[in-house]
mmCIF file of C-alpha atoms (C1' of nucleotides) in Angstrom:
data_model
loop_
_atom_site.group_PDB
_atom_site.id
_atom_site.type_symbol
_atom_site.label_atom_id
_atom_site.label_comp_id
_atom_site.label_asym_id
_atom_site.label_seq_id
_atom_site.Cartn_x
_atom_site.Cartn_y
_atom_site.Cartn_z
ATOM 1 C CA UNK A 1 144.654 -45.399 -13.642
ATOM 2 C CA UNK A 2 142.965 -46.655 -10.524
ATOM 3 C CA UNK A 3 143.398 -50.236 -9.529
ATOM 4 C CA UNK A 4 139.933 -51.791 -9.095
ATOM 5 C CA UNK A 5 139.251 -52.352 -5.435
ATOM 6 C CA UNK A 6 137.004 -54.907 -3.805
ATOM 7 C CA UNK A 7 133.979 -53.133 -2.392
ATOM 8 C CA UNK A 8 131.994 -53.760 0.753
ATOM 9 C CA UNK A 9 128.521 -53.056 -0.565
ATOM 10 C CA UNK A 10 127.257 -51.856 2.779
ATOM 11 C CA UNK A 11 129.842 -49.067 2.794
ATOM 12 C CA UNK A 12 128.549 -47.382 -0.314
ATOM 13 C CA UNK A 13 126.427 -44.264 0.082
ATOM 14 C CA UNK A 14 122.706 -44.808 0.304
ATOM 15 C CA UNK A 15 120.738 -44.600 -2.892
ATOM 16 C CA UNK A 16 119.214 -47.095 -5.254
ATOM 17 C CA UNK A 17 121.982 -49.286 -6.599
ATOM 18 C CA UNK A 18 122.592 -49.604 -10.294
ATOM 19 C CA UNK A 19 122.226 -53.337 -10.245
ATOM 20 C CA UNK A 20 121.765 -56.073 -12.782
ATOM 21 C CA UNK A 21 119.595 -58.030 -10.400
ATOM 22 C CA UNK A 22 117.171 -55.136 -10.158
ATOM 23 C CA UNK A 23 117.286 -54.714 -13.927
ATOM 24 C CA UNK A 24 116.539 -58.386 -14.433
ATOM 25 C CA UNK A 25 113.619 -58.238 -12.042
ATOM 26 C CA UNK A 26 112.265 -55.234 -13.883
ATOM 27 C CA UNK A 27 111.535 -57.589 -16.756
ATOM 28 C CA UNK A 28 111.064 -60.901 -14.997
ATOM 29 C CA UNK A 29 109.794 -59.914 -11.588
ATOM 30 C CA UNK A 30 106.136 -59.480 -12.357
ATOM 31 C CA UNK A 31 103.818 -62.260 -11.457
ATOM 32 C CA UNK A 32 103.269 -64.926 -14.153
ATOM 33 C CA UNK A 33 106.262 -63.941 -16.266
ATOM 34 C CA UNK A 34 108.556 -66.686 -15.052
ATOM 35 C CA UNK A 35 105.758 -69.236 -14.994
ATOM 36 C CA UNK A 36 104.911 -68.433 -18.594
ATOM 37 C CA UNK A 37 108.572 -68.798 -19.498
ATOM 38 C CA UNK A 38 108.675 -72.130 -17.701
ATOM 39 C CA UNK A 39 105.854 -73.386 -19.910
ATOM 40 C CA UNK A 40 107.363 -72.106 -23.122
ATOM 41 C CA UNK A 41 110.608 -73.757 -22.092
ATOM 42 C CA UNK A 42 108.685 -76.995 -21.597
ATOM 43 C CA UNK A 43 107.543 -76.752 -25.189
ATOM 44 C CA UNK A 44 104.086 -75.298 -24.581
ATOM 45 C CA UNK A 45 103.807 -72.628 -27.229
ATOM 46 C CA UNK A 46 100.135 -71.719 -27.465
ATOM 47 C CA UNK A 47 98.345 -69.069 -25.497
ATOM 48 C CA UNK A 48 95.498 -71.116 -24.102
ATOM 49 C CA UNK A 49 97.771 -73.915 -22.963
ATOM 50 C CA UNK A 50 100.192 -71.570 -21.256
ATOM 51 C CA UNK A 51 97.250 -70.021 -19.442
ATOM 52 C CA UNK A 52 95.975 -73.460 -18.489
ATOM 53 C CA UNK A 53 99.229 -74.715 -17.016
ATOM 54 C CA UNK A 54 100.164 -71.548 -15.163
ATOM 55 C CA UNK A 55 96.771 -70.476 -13.867
ATOM 56 C CA UNK A 56 97.239 -66.974 -15.219
ATOM 57 C CA UNK A 57 94.158 -65.196 -16.486
ATOM 58 C CA UNK A 58 94.083 -64.385 -20.181
ATOM 59 C CA UNK A 59 94.501 -60.675 -19.772
ATOM 60 C CA UNK A 60 97.467 -61.017 -17.454
ATOM 61 C CA UNK A 61 99.075 -63.536 -19.748
ATOM 62 C CA UNK A 62 98.537 -61.395 -22.829
ATOM 63 C CA UNK A 63 100.144 -58.475 -21.013
ATOM 64 C CA UNK A 64 103.132 -60.490 -19.831
ATOM 65 C CA UNK A 65 103.753 -62.054 -23.222
ATOM 66 C CA UNK A 66 103.705 -58.619 -24.819
ATOM 67 C CA UNK A 67 106.249 -57.326 -22.321
ATOM 68 C CA UNK A 68 108.419 -60.389 -22.664
ATOM 69 C CA UNK A 69 108.364 -59.991 -26.403
ATOM 70 C CA UNK A 70 109.243 -56.302 -26.117
ATOM 71 C CA UNK A 71 112.138 -57.269 -23.861
ATOM 72 C CA UNK A 72 113.395 -59.769 -26.406
ATOM 73 C CA UNK A 73 112.837 -62.807 -24.232
ATOM 74 C CA UNK A 74 110.134 -64.483 -26.279
ATOM 75 C CA UNK A 75 109.311 -64.218 -29.924
ATOM 76 C CA UNK A 76 105.937 -64.686 -31.551
ATOM 77 C CA UNK A 77 105.705 -66.813 -34.622
ATOM 78 C CA UNK A 78 102.648 -66.410 -36.783
ATOM 79 C CA UNK A 79 101.097 -69.750 -37.520
ATOM 80 C CA UNK A 80 97.812 -68.468 -38.891
ATOM 81 C CA UNK A 81 96.746 -65.255 -40.520
ATOM 82 C CA UNK A 82 93.028 -64.498 -40.417
ATOM 83 C CA UNK A 83 92.722 -64.664 -37.553
ATOM 84 C CA UNK A 84 96.299 -63.863 -36.567
ATOM 85 C CA UNK A 85 97.537 -66.614 -34.294
ATOM 86 C CA UNK A 86 100.947 -66.906 -32.759
ATOM 87 C CA UNK A 87 103.166 -69.421 -31.144
ATOM 88 C CA UNK A 88 105.476 -68.224 -28.427
ATOM 89 C CA UNK A 89 109.085 -69.325 -28.481
ATOM 90 C CA UNK A 90 112.132 -68.488 -26.407
ATOM 91 C CA UNK A 91 114.814 -66.293 -27.874
ATOM 92 C CA UNK A 92 118.417 -66.782 -26.843
ATOM 93 C CA UNK A 93 117.840 -64.420 -23.934
ATOM 94 C CA UNK A 94 114.953 -66.625 -22.911
ATOM 95 C CA UNK A 95 116.900 -69.843 -23.212
ATOM 96 C CA UNK A 96 119.639 -68.360 -21.066
ATOM 97 C CA UNK A 97 117.185 -68.093 -18.229
ATOM 98 C CA UNK A 98 117.653 -71.812 -17.754
ATOM 99 C CA UNK A 99 120.100 -71.409 -14.837
ATOM 100 C CA UNK A 100 117.702 -68.994 -13.153
ATOM 101 C CA UNK A 101 114.760 -71.333 -13.471
ATOM 102 C CA UNK A 102 116.762 -74.316 -12.355
ATOM 103 C CA UNK A 103 118.158 -72.499 -9.325
ATOM 104 C CA UNK A 104 114.722 -71.278 -8.308
ATOM 105 C CA UNK A 105 113.208 -74.698 -8.809
ATOM 106 C CA UNK A 106 115.898 -76.450 -6.790
ATOM 107 C CA UNK A 107 115.488 -73.906 -4.013
ATOM 108 C CA UNK A 108 111.743 -74.435 -4.095
ATOM 109 C CA UNK A 109 112.176 -78.201 -3.933
ATOM 110 C CA UNK A 110 114.195 -77.798 -0.799
ATOM 111 C CA UNK A 111 112.518 -74.921 0.988
ATOM 112 C CA UNK A 112 109.096 -74.208 -0.430
ATOM 113 C CA UNK A 113 107.347 -77.564 -0.820
ATOM 114 C CA UNK A 114 106.932 -80.633 1.316
ATOM 115 C CA UNK A 115 108.004 -83.076 -1.327
ATOM 116 C CA UNK A 116 108.812 -82.185 -4.912
ATOM 117 C CA UNK A 117 106.237 -83.270 -7.467
ATOM 118 C CA UNK A 118 108.869 -83.566 -10.143
ATOM 119 C CA UNK A 119 112.328 -85.036 -10.236
ATOM 120 C CA UNK A 120 114.895 -83.819 -12.720
ATOM 121 C CA UNK A 121 117.219 -86.604 -13.702
ATOM 122 C CA UNK A 122 120.553 -85.837 -15.293
ATOM 123 C CA UNK A 123 121.698 -87.828 -18.277
ATOM 124 C CA UNK A 124 124.154 -89.555 -15.940
ATOM 125 C CA UNK A 125 121.145 -91.210 -14.317
ATOM 126 C CA UNK A 126 121.184 -89.372 -10.997
ATOM 127 C CA UNK A 127 118.720 -86.736 -9.854
ATOM 128 C CA UNK A 128 120.227 -83.373 -10.677
ATOM 129 C CA UNK A 129 121.928 -81.405 -7.989
ATOM 130 C CA UNK A 130 123.733 -78.493 -9.476
ATOM 131 C CA UNK A 131 127.130 -77.227 -8.450
ATOM 132 C CA UNK A 132 128.324 -73.830 -9.515
ATOM 133 C CA UNK A 133 131.870 -73.763 -10.813
ATOM 134 C CA UNK A 134 134.003 -71.042 -12.302
ATOM 135 C CA UNK A 135 134.363 -71.330 -16.053
ATOM 136 C CA UNK A 136 137.953 -70.183 -15.840
ATOM 137 C CA UNK A 137 139.415 -72.239 -13.038
ATOM 138 C CA UNK A 138 136.806 -74.928 -12.507
ATOM 139 C CA UNK A 139 136.666 -74.307 -8.781
ATOM 140 C CA UNK A 140 133.387 -73.907 -6.882
ATOM 141 C CA UNK A 141 131.739 -70.503 -6.846
ATOM 142 C CA UNK A 142 130.309 -69.533 -3.463
ATOM 143 C CA UNK A 143 129.446 -66.377 -1.583
ATOM 144 C CA UNK A 144 132.926 -66.381 -0.102
ATOM 145 C CA UNK A 145 134.859 -66.830 -3.312
ATOM 146 C CA UNK A 146 133.475 -63.931 -5.272
ATOM 147 C CA UNK A 147 134.329 -60.317 -4.671
ATOM 148 C CA UNK A 148 132.422 -57.425 -6.170
ATOM 149 C CA UNK A 149 134.264 -54.566 -7.815
ATOM 150 C CA UNK A 150 132.874 -51.366 -9.162
ATOM 151 C CA UNK A 151 133.273 -51.324 -12.925
ATOM 152 C CA UNK B 1 105.982 -101.028 -9.216
ATOM 153 C CA UNK B 2 105.963 -98.574 -12.049
ATOM 154 C CA UNK B 3 109.218 -97.603 -13.619
ATOM 155 C CA UNK B 4 109.461 -93.798 -13.603
ATOM 156 C CA UNK B 5 109.088 -92.472 -17.121
ATOM 157 C CA UNK B 6 110.438 -89.275 -18.602
ATOM 158 C CA UNK B 7 107.560 -86.881 -19.135
ATOM 159 C CA UNK B 8 106.889 -84.375 -21.872
ATOM 160 C CA UNK B 9 105.406 -81.598 -19.814
ATOM 161 C CA UNK B 10 103.257 -80.346 -22.667
ATOM 162 C CA UNK B 11 101.473 -83.695 -22.804
ATOM 163 C CA UNK B 12 100.095 -83.511 -19.301
ATOM 164 C CA UNK B 13 96.451 -82.553 -18.848
ATOM 165 C CA UNK B 14 95.756 -78.866 -18.371
ATOM 166 C CA UNK B 15 95.587 -77.581 -14.844
ATOM 167 C CA UNK B 16 97.902 -75.648 -12.588
ATOM 168 C CA UNK B 17 101.054 -77.665 -12.138
ATOM 169 C CA UNK B 18 102.261 -78.613 -8.710
ATOM 170 C CA UNK B 19 105.621 -77.004 -9.183
ATOM 171 C CA UNK B 20 108.520 -75.988 -6.995
ATOM 172 C CA UNK B 21 109.202 -72.982 -9.170
ATOM 173 C CA UNK B 22 105.705 -71.684 -8.523
ATOM 174 C CA UNK B 23 106.082 -72.449 -4.831
ATOM 175 C CA UNK B 24 109.374 -70.571 -4.692
ATOM 176 C CA UNK B 25 107.845 -67.584 -6.429
ATOM 177 C CA UNK B 26 105.003 -67.603 -3.949
ATOM 178 C CA UNK B 27 107.514 -66.512 -1.318
ATOM 179 C CA UNK B 28 110.092 -64.685 -3.399
ATOM 180 C CA UNK B 29 108.090 -63.358 -6.287
ATOM 181 C CA UNK B 30 106.689 -60.236 -4.725
ATOM 182 C CA UNK B 31 108.353 -56.978 -5.543
ATOM 183 C CA UNK B 32 111.212 -55.943 -3.225
ATOM 184 C CA UNK B 33 111.659 -59.349 -1.652
ATOM 185 C CA UNK B 34 114.674 -60.383 -3.672
ATOM 186 C CA UNK B 35 116.177 -56.911 -3.543
ATOM 187 C CA UNK B 36 115.888 -56.890 0.235
ATOM 188 C CA UNK B 37 117.545 -60.292 0.344
ATOM 189 C CA UNK B 38 120.315 -59.010 -1.901
ATOM 190 C CA UNK B 39 121.055 -56.274 0.610
ATOM 191 C CA UNK B 40 120.976 -58.555 3.608
ATOM 192 C CA UNK B 41 123.301 -60.865 1.734
ATOM 193 C CA UNK B 42 125.620 -57.916 1.168
ATOM 194 C CA UNK B 43 125.762 -57.425 4.917
ATOM 195 C CA UNK B 44 123.222 -54.628 5.195
ATOM 196 C CA UNK B 45 121.185 -55.641 8.204
ATOM 197 C CA UNK B 46 119.268 -52.541 9.289
ATOM 198 C CA UNK B 47 115.859 -51.497 8.152
ATOM 199 C CA UNK B 48 116.584 -47.963 7.031
ATOM 200 C CA UNK B 49 119.653 -48.962 5.050
ATOM 201 C CA UNK B 50 117.877 -51.803 3.284
ATOM 202 C CA UNK B 51 115.158 -49.345 2.327
ATOM 203 C CA UNK B 52 117.753 -46.852 1.146
ATOM 204 C CA UNK B 53 119.636 -49.259 -1.095
ATOM 205 C CA UNK B 54 116.611 -50.947 -2.605
ATOM 206 C CA UNK B 55 114.292 -47.993 -3.060
ATOM 207 C CA UNK B 56 111.455 -49.803 -1.300
ATOM 208 C CA UNK B 57 109.122 -47.709 0.790
ATOM 209 C CA UNK B 58 109.103 -48.405 4.525
ATOM 210 C CA UNK B 59 105.681 -49.976 4.596
ATOM 211 C CA UNK B 60 106.427 -52.317 1.726
ATOM 212 C CA UNK B 61 109.746 -53.270 3.242
ATOM 213 C CA UNK B 62 108.208 -53.919 6.645
ATOM 214 C CA UNK B 63 105.641 -56.167 4.984
ATOM 215 C CA UNK B 64 108.205 -58.099 2.964
ATOM 216 C CA UNK B 65 110.526 -58.615 5.893
ATOM 217 C CA UNK B 66 107.638 -59.941 7.940
ATOM 218 C CA UNK B 67 106.723 -62.395 5.205
ATOM 219 C CA UNK B 68 110.312 -63.436 4.656
ATOM 220 C CA UNK B 69 110.688 -64.051 8.356
ATOM 221 C CA UNK B 70 107.471 -66.066 8.430
ATOM 222 C CA UNK B 71 108.805 -68.117 5.518
ATOM 223 C CA UNK B 72 112.033 -68.791 7.386
ATOM 224 C CA UNK B 73 114.255 -66.958 4.945
ATOM 225 C CA UNK B 74 115.370 -64.161 7.219
ATOM 226 C CA UNK B 75 115.583 -63.987 10.970
ATOM 227 C CA UNK B 76 115.335 -60.918 13.158
ATOM 228 C CA UNK B 77 117.922 -60.450 15.868
ATOM 229 C CA UNK B 78 117.122 -58.075 18.654
ATOM 230 C CA UNK B 79 119.943 -55.640 19.153
ATOM 231 C CA UNK B 80 118.116 -53.241 21.433
ATOM 232 C CA UNK B 81 115.180 -53.583 23.753
ATOM 233 C CA UNK B 82 113.451 -50.331 24.637
ATOM 234 C CA UNK B 83 112.857 -49.522 21.889
ATOM 235 C CA UNK B 84 112.866 -52.978 20.267
ATOM 236 C CA UNK B 85 115.235 -52.891 17.335
ATOM 237 C CA UNK B 86 116.156 -55.729 15.040
ATOM 238 C CA UNK B 87 118.804 -56.678 12.601
ATOM 239 C CA UNK B 88 117.839 -58.864 9.695
ATOM 240 C CA UNK B 89 119.990 -61.837 8.862
ATOM 241 C CA UNK B 90 119.736 -64.664 6.370
ATOM 242 C CA UNK B 91 118.819 -68.109 7.571
ATOM 243 C CA UNK B 92 120.179 -71.141 5.800
ATOM 244 C CA UNK B 93 117.233 -71.006 3.423
ATOM 245 C CA UNK B 94 118.186 -67.430 2.694
ATOM 246 C CA UNK B 95 121.833 -68.197 2.133
ATOM 247 C CA UNK B 96 120.879 -70.954 -0.266
ATOM 248 C CA UNK B 97 119.319 -68.370 -2.503
ATOM 249 C CA UNK B 98 122.818 -67.485 -3.595
ATOM 250 C CA UNK B 99 122.635 -69.486 -6.838
ATOM 251 C CA UNK B 100 119.325 -67.850 -7.659
ATOM 252 C CA UNK B 101 120.658 -64.355 -7.100
ATOM 253 C CA UNK B 102 123.820 -65.052 -8.991
ATOM 254 C CA UNK B 103 121.981 -66.543 -11.950
ATOM 255 C CA UNK B 104 119.585 -63.625 -12.093
ATOM 256 C CA UNK B 105 122.387 -61.119 -11.791
ATOM 257 C CA UNK B 106 124.453 -62.751 -14.516
ATOM 258 C CA UNK B 107 121.438 -62.845 -16.778
ATOM 259 C CA UNK B 108 120.772 -59.193 -16.042
ATOM 260 C CA UNK B 109 124.381 -58.297 -16.800
ATOM 261 C CA UNK B 110 124.031 -59.849 -20.180
ATOM 262 C CA UNK B 111 120.477 -59.037 -21.194
ATOM 263 C CA UNK B 112 119.008 -56.292 -19.050
ATOM 264 C CA UNK B 113 121.668 -53.584 -18.780
ATOM 265 C CA UNK B 114 123.973 -51.871 -21.215
ATOM 266 C CA UNK B 115 127.090 -52.395 -19.198
ATOM 267 C CA UNK B 116 127.223 -53.951 -15.744
ATOM 268 C CA UNK B 117 127.930 -51.541 -12.901
ATOM 269 C CA UNK B 118 129.559 -54.262 -10.886
ATOM 270 C CA UNK B 119 132.016 -56.993 -11.687
ATOM 271 C CA UNK B 120 132.168 -60.137 -9.591
ATOM 272 C CA UNK B 121 135.666 -61.473 -9.491
ATOM 273 C CA UNK B 122 136.293 -65.055 -8.493
ATOM 274 C CA UNK B 123 139.092 -65.865 -6.088
ATOM 275 C CA UNK B 124 140.990 -67.223 -9.093
ATOM 276 C CA UNK B 125 141.290 -63.656 -10.298
ATOM 277 C CA UNK B 126 138.948 -63.847 -13.261
ATOM 278 C CA UNK B 127 135.499 -62.302 -13.532
ATOM 279 C CA UNK B 128 133.015 -64.959 -12.570
ATOM 280 C CA UNK B 129 131.182 -66.838 -15.233
ATOM 281 C CA UNK B 130 129.308 -69.707 -13.742
ATOM 282 C CA UNK B 131 129.007 -73.137 -15.221
ATOM 283 C CA UNK B 132 126.430 -75.574 -13.940
ATOM 284 C CA UNK B 133 127.713 -79.066 -13.377
ATOM 285 C CA UNK B 134 126.146 -82.184 -11.964
ATOM 286 C CA UNK B 135 127.259 -82.937 -8.439
ATOM 287 C CA UNK B 136 127.252 -86.642 -9.191
ATOM 288 C CA UNK B 137 129.079 -86.912 -12.485
ATOM 289 C CA UNK B 138 130.674 -83.494 -12.847
ATOM 290 C CA UNK B 139 129.329 -83.075 -16.359
ATOM 291 C CA UNK B 140 127.565 -79.893 -17.510
ATOM 292 C CA UNK B 141 123.876 -79.509 -16.753
ATOM 293 C CA UNK B 142 121.872 -78.065 -19.633
ATOM 294 C CA UNK B 143 118.286 -78.075 -20.828
ATOM 295 C CA UNK B 144 119.090 -81.101 -22.951
ATOM 296 C CA UNK B 145 120.748 -83.193 -20.280
ATOM 297 C CA UNK B 146 118.001 -83.150 -17.712
ATOM 298 C CA UNK B 147 114.794 -85.071 -17.953
ATOM 299 C CA UNK B 148 111.797 -84.500 -15.739
ATOM 300 C CA UNK B 149 110.055 -87.415 -14.106
ATOM 301 C CA UNK B 150 106.881 -87.401 -12.095
ATOM 302 C CA UNK B 151 107.678 -88.312 -8.520
ATOM 303 C "C1'" DG C 1 73.618 -72.457 -44.961
ATOM 304 C "C1'" DG C 2 73.152 -72.673 -39.957
ATOM 305 C "C1'" DC C 3 75.076 -73.451 -35.650
ATOM 306 C "C1'" DA C 4 78.083 -75.049 -32.066
ATOM 307 C "C1'" DG C 5 82.906 -74.962 -30.844
ATOM 308 C "C1'" DT C 6 87.751 -73.047 -30.467
ATOM 309 C "C1'" DG C 7 91.651 -69.974 -29.968
ATOM 310 C "C1'" DA C 8 93.216 -65.509 -28.784
ATOM 311 C "C1'" DG C 9 92.600 -61.922 -27.030
ATOM 312 C "C1'" DT C 10 89.836 -57.224 -25.045
ATOM 313 C "C1'" DT C 11 86.818 -54.839 -21.796
ATOM 314 C "C1'" DG C 12 84.694 -53.510 -17.285
ATOM 315 C "C1'" DG C 13 84.236 -53.413 -12.572
ATOM 316 C "C1'" DA C 14 85.523 -55.183 -7.926
ATOM 317 C "C1'" DA C 15 89.453 -56.362 -5.045
ATOM 318 C "C1'" DA C 16 94.173 -56.191 -3.810
ATOM 319 C "C1'" DA C 17 98.716 -54.191 -3.948
ATOM 320 C "C1'" DC C 18 101.314 -50.221 -3.986
ATOM 321 C "C1'" DA C 19 103.402 -45.396 -3.089
ATOM 322 C "C1'" DC C 20 103.887 -41.512 -0.329
ATOM 323 C "C1'" DA C 21 103.453 -38.579 3.448
ATOM 324 C "C1'" DA C 22 102.496 -38.081 8.101
ATOM 325 C "C1'" DC C 23 102.563 -39.838 12.563
ATOM 326 C "C1'" DA C 24 104.172 -42.501 16.877
ATOM 327 C "C1'" DC C 25 107.547 -43.815 20.004
ATOM 328 C "C1'" DA C 26 111.652 -44.571 22.473
ATOM 329 C "C1'" DC C 27 115.496 -43.239 22.766
ATOM 330 C "C1'" DT C 28 120.438 -39.952 22.277
ATOM 331 C "C1'" DG C 29 123.157 -35.806 22.280
ATOM 332 C "C1'" DG C 30 123.572 -30.918 23.010
ATOM 333 C "C1'" DC D 1 114.135 -28.724 26.567
ATOM 334 C "C1'" DC D 2 114.712 -29.406 21.888
ATOM 335 C "C1'" DA D 3 116.332 -31.445 17.591
ATOM 336 C "C1'" DG D 4 117.572 -35.670 15.512
ATOM 337 C "C1'" DT D 5 117.634 -40.831 14.587
ATOM 338 C "C1'" DG D 6 115.903 -45.446 13.860
ATOM 339 C "C1'" DT D 7 111.937 -48.309 13.130
ATOM 340 C "C1'" DG D 8 108.107 -48.964 12.088
ATOM 341 C "C1'" DT D 9 102.452 -48.007 11.471
ATOM 342 C "C1'" DT D 10 98.483 -45.479 9.625
ATOM 343 C "C1'" DG D 11 95.769 -43.107 6.303
ATOM 344 C "C1'" DT D 12 94.808 -41.755 1.706
ATOM 345 C "C1'" DG D 13 94.760 -41.992 -2.916
ATOM 346 C "C1'" DT D 14 96.556 -44.349 -7.260
ATOM 347 C "C1'" DT D 15 97.814 -48.265 -9.842
ATOM 348 C "C1'" DT D 16 97.630 -53.429 -10.680
ATOM 349 C "C1'" DT D 17 95.495 -57.472 -10.644
ATOM 350 C "C1'" DC D 18 91.854 -60.586 -10.953
ATOM 351 C "C1'" DC D 19 87.768 -62.676 -12.832
ATOM 352 C "C1'" DA D 20 83.941 -63.097 -15.758
ATOM 353 C "C1'" DA D 21 81.823 -61.860 -19.855
ATOM 354 C "C1'" DC D 22 82.356 -60.381 -24.449
ATOM 355 C "C1'" DT D 23 84.244 -60.017 -29.356
ATOM 356 C "C1'" DC D 24 86.106 -61.705 -33.558
ATOM 357 C "C1'" DA D 25 87.543 -64.820 -37.026
ATOM 358 C "C1'" DC D 26 87.711 -68.773 -38.060
ATOM 359 C "C1'" DT D 27 86.745 -74.619 -38.373
ATOM 360 C "C1'" DG D 28 83.810 -78.714 -38.412
ATOM 361 C "C1'" DC D 29 79.609 -80.926 -38.720
ATOM 362 C "C1'" DC D 30 75.130 -81.942 -40.557
#
DNA sequence: GGCAGTGAGTTGGAAAACACAACACACTGG
DNA sequence: CCAGTGTGTTGTGTTTTCCAACTCACTGCC
């Protein structure tokens, strides 16, 4: 039995890391994927409208939606046979992207645009600023308070 | 004076949305960018090692690091003149990507890999599971408790 | 029935991004 | 002098991406 040890990532031997971030980007990292998911999350379920709001071309969007469906992130619901027509909805995996989207959007608000076009107001009435806390102890989670271990 | 009104995003007219998520992806959405930032965040500051851990080819990595520097997300620090050699470090904008990385990694742990290769342990001793709470009221932030408003 | 309009893609060709190997260059150590 | 290292750049194909045009199966209207 080896006690799990904290690891300094930079000390590991070179080589592509087995990494959940890389795995996530494999599915989500292509252009348009996250924008399409943003729209579906906003309640825009039809192909042409998703294309319209994201700016993606039809072929790109069709490709991304196929991949997202194959990855279990969106599901297609048939709303017309002849011709077959689908609505796109988030699965649980898709809904759980909410923290990712929110984090990216908040970062973009702060660092990638002059002034945000949209404000997200929390039900408490204030504009949302998110804090990350540990589910177990309730204390803040920061770069300094988490320590990677090899599984 | 118009009172700001909650918006249903799907009701807005078609057209590419001015959106901080899209703006963030403009900078971060290219392949390798986030993986390079992951490495720099892990304390890997030299070109060849970043390439080795991410799997990016040298030319791609050189391109991404240039763009990330131009976007103010990483800074180069000269550690040798003749020949000029740089270390890559995160700026504040880069460090603030931590919630993004963490959210993506947690999502990947759960939905994109069979079993995570790495565990992140919080200083409380438990594996980290992050909750999102509102900085103002301390209550959870979820899809249902935030409401977009046009600025 | 005829004919325009719509929604959801598919196809084809130009343009851009990417991967890989080779090269350049300024060192360092033997 | 020669091999090796670190950090890129260049050159050459291959793969993606983009955009416009097309198809197909309807729906509405007159």
